[in-house]
Tab-separated table of C-alpha atoms in Angstrom:
chain	number	residue	atom	x	y	z
G	1	UNK	CA	-0.232	0.227	0.044
G	2	UNK	CA	1.123	3.423	-0.778
G	3	UNK	CA	0.621	5.677	1.927
G	4	UNK	CA	2.297	9.115	0.012
G	5	UNK	CA	-0.194	10.739	-2.073
G	6	UNK	CA	0.461	12.638	-5.566
G	7	UNK	CA	-2.270	14.797	-7.303
G	8	UNK	CA	-1.520	17.369	-10.091
G	9	UNK	CA	-3.577	20.337	-10.293
G	10	UNK	CA	-3.379	23.665	-12.994
G	11	UNK	CA	-4.320	26.502	-11.430
G	12	UNK	CA	-7.273	28.897	-13.331
G	13	UNK	CA	-7.566	32.338	-13.231
G	14	UNK	CA	-9.733	31.893	-10.334
G	15	UNK	CA	-6.959	30.581	-7.920
G	16	UNK	CA	-5.111	33.647	-8.320
G	17	UNK	CA	-4.690	36.897	-6.712
G	18	UNK	CA	-4.280	40.604	-8.210
G	19	UNK	CA	-0.407	39.464	-8.818
G	20	UNK	CA	-0.614	36.414	-10.487
G	21	UNK	CA	0.465	34.514	-7.784
G	22	UNK	CA	-1.508	31.154	-6.443
G	23	UNK	CA	-3.573	32.042	-3.369
G	24	UNK	CA	-3.217	30.912	0.007
G	25	UNK	CA	-6.744	29.621	-0.170
G	26	UNK	CA	-7.006	28.639	-3.284
G	27	UNK	CA	-3.987	25.908	-2.088
G	28	UNK	CA	-5.856	25.226	1.223
G	29	UNK	CA	-8.326	24.036	-1.849
G	30	UNK	CA	-5.832	21.478	-3.794
G	31	UNK	CA	-4.678	20.659	-0.296
G	32	UNK	CA	-7.998	19.714	0.865
G	33	UNK	CA	-8.540	17.561	-2.291
G	34	UNK	CA	-5.465	15.036	-2.744
G	35	UNK	CA	-6.144	14.391	1.555
G	36	UNK	CA	-9.734	13.718	0.620
G	37	UNK	CA	-8.372	11.633	-2.137
G	38	UNK	CA	-5.512	10.106	-0.290
G	39	UNK	CA	-7.959	9.270	2.649
G	40	UNK	CA	-10.534	7.530	0.376
G	41	UNK	CA	-7.657	5.137	-1.370
G	42	UNK	CA	-6.740	4.263	2.638
G	43	UNK	CA	-10.075	3.279	3.915
G	44	UNK	CA	-11.064	6.331	6.180
G	45	UNK	CA	-11.940	8.383	3.614
G	46	UNK	CA	-16.104	10.727	3.455
G	47	UNK	CA	-17.682	7.692	2.582
G	48	UNK	CA	-15.956	5.028	4.941
G	49	UNK	CA	-16.221	7.969	7.577
G	50	UNK	CA	-19.722	8.668	6.944
G	51	UNK	CA	-21.210	4.761	7.218
G	52	UNK	CA	-19.601	5.271	10.794
G	53	UNK	CA	-21.529	8.772	11.851
G	54	UNK	CA	-17.811	9.817	11.475
G	55	UNK	CA	-15.829	12.898	9.743
G	56	UNK	CA	-12.575	15.253	9.888
G	57	UNK	CA	-12.133	18.453	10.531
G	58	UNK	CA	-9.356	20.295	10.155
G	59	UNK	CA	-7.836	21.807	13.564
G	60	UNK	CA	-5.201	23.611	12.797
G	61	UNK	CA	-2.686	24.276	9.477
G	62	UNK	CA	0.833	25.964	9.145
G	63	UNK	CA	2.195	26.552	5.365
G	64	UNK	CA	5.870	27.510	4.403
G	65	UNK	CA	6.683	29.447	1.013
G	66	UNK	CA	9.116	29.357	-1.415
G	67	UNK	CA	7.508	30.585	-4.302
G	68	UNK	CA	4.143	31.537	-5.972
G	69	UNK	CA	3.093	29.869	-9.416
G	70	UNK	CA	0.786	31.766	-11.611
G	71	UNK	CA	-1.759	31.186	-13.667
G	72	UNK	CA	-2.112	27.710	-16.208
G	73	UNK	CA	0.911	26.660	-14.154
G	74	UNK	CA	0.617	22.875	-12.445
G	75	UNK	CA	1.454	22.165	-9.369
G	76	UNK	CA	2.139	18.923	-7.631
G	77	UNK	CA	0.095	18.430	-4.713
G	78	UNK	CA	2.686	15.653	-2.350
G	79	UNK	CA	0.530	14.142	1.071
G	80	UNK	CA	0.744	11.665	3.522
G	81	UNK	CA	-0.632	10.984	6.760
G	82	UNK	CA	2.454	11.181	9.353
G	83	UNK	CA	1.491	10.012	12.573
G	84	UNK	CA	-1.333	10.716	15.432
G	85	UNK	CA	0.056	12.688	18.337
G	86	UNK	CA	-2.590	12.065	21.550
G	87	UNK	CA	-6.503	13.006	19.842
G	88	UNK	CA	-4.772	14.612	16.258
G	89	UNK	CA	-3.907	12.661	13.025
G	90	UNK	CA	-1.265	14.825	11.488
G	91	UNK	CA	-1.025	14.991	7.515
G	92	UNK	CA	1.631	16.559	6.186
G	93	UNK	CA	2.383	18.307	2.717
G	94	UNK	CA	4.506	18.818	0.057
G	95	UNK	CA	4.237	20.913	-2.946
G	96	UNK	CA	6.212	20.975	-6.179
G	97	UNK	CA	5.628	23.168	-9.615
G	98	UNK	CA	5.769	21.851	-12.704
G	99	UNK	CA	9.409	21.332	-12.670
G	100	UNK	CA	9.264	19.409	-9.561
G	101	UNK	CA	11.215	22.258	-7.325
G	102	UNK	CA	9.062	22.270	-4.110
G	103	UNK	CA	7.400	25.593	-3.830
G	104	UNK	CA	6.044	24.711	0.349
G	105	UNK	CA	5.517	22.672	2.989
G	106	UNK	CA	2.631	22.222	5.611
G	107	UNK	CA	1.736	20.444	8.144
G	108	UNK	CA	-1.760	19.832	9.458
G	109	UNK	CA	-3.927	18.651	12.315
G	110	UNK	CA	-7.581	17.351	11.670
G	111	UNK	CA	-10.001	15.752	14.329
G	112	UNK	CA	-12.199	12.446	14.016
G	113	UNK	CA	-15.582	13.956	15.209
G	114	UNK	CA	-18.318	11.723	16.063
G	115	UNK	CA	-21.456	13.521	13.094
G	116	UNK	CA	-24.036	12.675	16.093
G	117	UNK	CA	-22.755	14.283	19.132
G	118	UNK	CA	-20.128	16.737	17.670
G	119	UNK	CA	-17.681	15.611	19.842
G	120	UNK	CA	-13.773	14.347	18.982
G	121	UNK	CA	-12.888	10.910	19.077
G	122	UNK	CA	-10.103	9.316	19.668
G	123	UNK	CA	-8.215	8.052	16.402
G	124	UNK	CA	-7.816	4.125	16.426
G	125	UNK	CA	-10.615	3.198	18.996
G	126	UNK	CA	-13.274	3.303	16.285
G	127	UNK	CA	-13.845	0.977	12.928
G	128	UNK	CA	-11.667	3.493	10.739
G	129	UNK	CA	-7.940	2.523	10.863
G	130	UNK	CA	-5.647	4.973	9.817
G	131	UNK	CA	-2.342	3.933	8.931
G	132	UNK	CA	0.654	6.129	9.107
G	133	UNK	CA	3.909	6.861	6.974
G	134	UNK	CA	6.705	8.418	9.633
G	135	UNK	CA	9.165	7.880	7.937
G	136	UNK	CA	8.795	11.390	6.083
G	137	UNK	CA	8.208	15.101	7.454
G	138	UNK	CA	7.891	17.928	5.843
G	139	UNK	CA	7.714	20.149	9.031
G	140	UNK	CA	9.554	19.075	11.865
G	141	UNK	CA	7.104	21.088	14.689
G	142	UNK	CA	3.792	19.953	14.903
G	143	UNK	CA	0.963	22.875	14.142
G	144	UNK	CA	0.981	24.851	17.650
G	145	UNK	CA	-1.693	26.646	19.853
G	146	UNK	CA	-1.840	30.150	18.479
G	147	UNK	CA	-1.962	32.377	21.347
G	148	UNK	CA	-4.456	35.701	21.172
G	149	UNK	CA	-3.505	39.073	21.793
G	150	UNK	CA	-4.745	41.381	24.728
G	151	UNK	CA	-8.755	42.747	23.856
G	152	UNK	CA	-6.987	46.224	24.030
G	153	UNK	CA	-3.805	44.814	20.566
G	154	UNK	CA	-6.919	43.831	18.210
G	155	UNK	CA	-9.568	46.235	16.396
G	156	UNK	CA	-12.340	44.476	14.067
G	157	UNK	CA	-11.997	45.253	10.359
G	158	UNK	CA	-14.986	43.580	9.323
G	159	UNK	CA	-18.160	41.794	9.739
G	160	UNK	CA	-19.659	38.727	7.962
G	161	UNK	CA	-22.994	36.972	7.694
G	162	UNK	CA	-22.498	33.397	7.009
G	163	UNK	CA	-24.196	32.910	3.841
G	164	UNK	CA	-25.101	29.553	1.466
G	165	UNK	CA	-21.292	29.841	-0.374
G	166	UNK	CA	-19.444	29.807	3.296
G	167	UNK	CA	-21.057	26.161	3.818
G	168	UNK	CA	-19.272	22.834	3.175
G	169	UNK	CA	-20.782	19.383	3.163
G	170	UNK	CA	-20.441	18.837	6.561
G	171	UNK	CA	-22.973	21.518	7.271
G	172	UNK	CA	-20.332	23.997	8.801
G	173	UNK	CA	-18.476	27.023	7.245
G	174	UNK	CA	-15.307	25.392	5.356
G	175	UNK	CA	-11.977	26.177	6.130
G	176	UNK	CA	-10.937	27.030	2.847
G	177	UNK	CA	-13.718	30.182	3.434
G	178	UNK	CA	-11.858	30.635	6.605
G	179	UNK	CA	-8.646	31.317	5.249
G	180	UNK	CA	-10.448	33.882	2.466
G	181	UNK	CA	-11.812	35.741	5.484
G	182	UNK	CA	-9.079	36.511	7.346
G	183	UNK	CA	-6.808	37.658	3.919
G	184	UNK	CA	-9.479	40.019	3.132
G	185	UNK	CA	-8.843	41.349	7.089
G	186	UNK	CA	-5.702	43.950	4.810
G	187	UNK	CA	-6.178	46.100	2.314
G	188	UNK	CA	-5.408	45.036	-0.903
G	189	UNK	CA	-2.244	47.462	-0.602
G	190	UNK	CA	-0.581	46.041	1.973
G	191	UNK	CA	0.201	43.043	-0.262
G	192	UNK	CA	1.306	44.758	-2.905
G	193	UNK	CA	5.324	44.908	-2.110
G	194	UNK	CA	4.861	42.067	0.437
G	195	UNK	CA	4.667	38.439	0.320
G	196	UNK	CA	3.371	36.156	2.131
G	197	UNK	CA	6.484	33.328	3.883
G	198	UNK	CA	4.606	31.645	7.029
G	199	UNK	CA	0.617	31.069	7.462
G	200	UNK	CA	-0.543	29.206	10.388
G	201	UNK	CA	-4.470	29.022	11.793
G	202	UNK	CA	-6.194	27.214	14.398
G	203	UNK	CA	-9.945	26.520	13.309
G	204	UNK	CA	-11.370	26.537	16.822
G	205	UNK	CA	-15.127	25.964	16.809
G	206	UNK	CA	-17.639	25.588	13.698
G	207	UNK	CA	-19.592	28.623	12.347
G	208	UNK	CA	-22.948	27.957	10.625
G	209	UNK	CA	-25.545	29.307	8.661
G	210	UNK	CA	-26.565	32.955	9.005
G	211	UNK	CA	-24.064	33.214	12.082
G	212	UNK	CA	-22.417	36.698	11.873
G	213	UNK	CA	-18.610	36.129	12.616
G	214	UNK	CA	-16.392	39.493	13.867
G	215	UNK	CA	-12.732	39.448	11.480
G	216	UNK	CA	-10.272	41.080	14.325
G	217	UNK	CA	-6.747	41.774	13.288
G	218	UNK	CA	-3.685	43.649	15.463
G	219	UNK	CA	-3.970	47.373	15.484
G	220	UNK	CA	-1.932	49.786	13.915
G	221	UNK	CA	-0.940	48.072	10.534
G	222	UNK	CA	2.830	48.942	10.331
G	223	UNK	CA	4.233	48.093	7.191
G	224	UNK	CA	7.558	47.210	8.546
G	225	UNK	CA	5.875	44.968	10.596
G	226	UNK	CA	6.810	40.743	9.361
G	227	UNK	CA	3.579	39.791	11.840
G	228	UNK	CA	0.323	39.721	12.105
G	229	UNK	CA	-2.129	37.979	14.543
G	230	UNK	CA	-5.784	37.576	13.246
G	231	UNK	CA	-9.029	36.507	14.827
G	232	UNK	CA	-12.672	35.870	13.942
G	233	UNK	CA	-15.723	36.277	16.681
G	234	UNK	CA	-19.007	34.749	16.378
G	235	UNK	CA	-21.836	36.361	18.076
G	236	UNK	CA	-21.787	35.109	21.404
G	237	UNK	CA	-18.122	36.178	21.083
G	238	UNK	CA	-16.858	32.998	21.399
G	239	UNK	CA	-13.100	32.756	19.259
G	240	UNK	CA	-13.851	30.527	16.457
G	241	UNK	CA	-10.428	30.613	14.216
G	242	UNK	CA	-7.045	32.161	15.226
G	243	UNK	CA	-4.421	33.044	12.405
G	244	UNK	CA	-0.634	34.604	12.176
G	245	UNK	CA	0.535	35.608	9.125
G	246	UNK	CA	4.621	36.309	8.299
């Protein structure tokens, strides 16, 4: 059984930004597609999970970038289930361009959730058995908990009501949509002379249809700063996502 999965994707116009570079949210889409296909072949994909009233949710992600491909280019997403860390299934990724040159690395942490109770389940304590490949590592350090800033250190920059296009097959806001909301918290000018080198995100709780999210960003948009903290809070003032951009 080959635990390492490779899949090619061609970038379309909707996958790149105003500078003709792949959007971070688009890369999340490709990573999720490759992860889903890999899980399907290994016996813990969507259909197998649904049969057992289970589903996977991504809890944390960390991506380190080297370069950004452009429209019509092909990328290769390589992924594998790396290990199990307590309640987390760790999945790694290496992304290459069409010349097999590495452009990004990522590590992600996933929870197995009961579809009825919505509670996390202990991995391999269910009918689903997760096979891992520990011989290969994309990023040595696993994803960590992102600590919030003091309340006085953030400001609300956007308010979003969750609608039809935000909801995924699991009936909650998709992880890709959260990434889009985080990057929308910056003005376009912020990215005109800057490039993302590292992105970390923690998905903390569900958001559902008609929830209202406040997108908060570190105050004082200093163009000399190399890192920013962001978060989204729901109508109950509960944080649902925390992120760091460098």
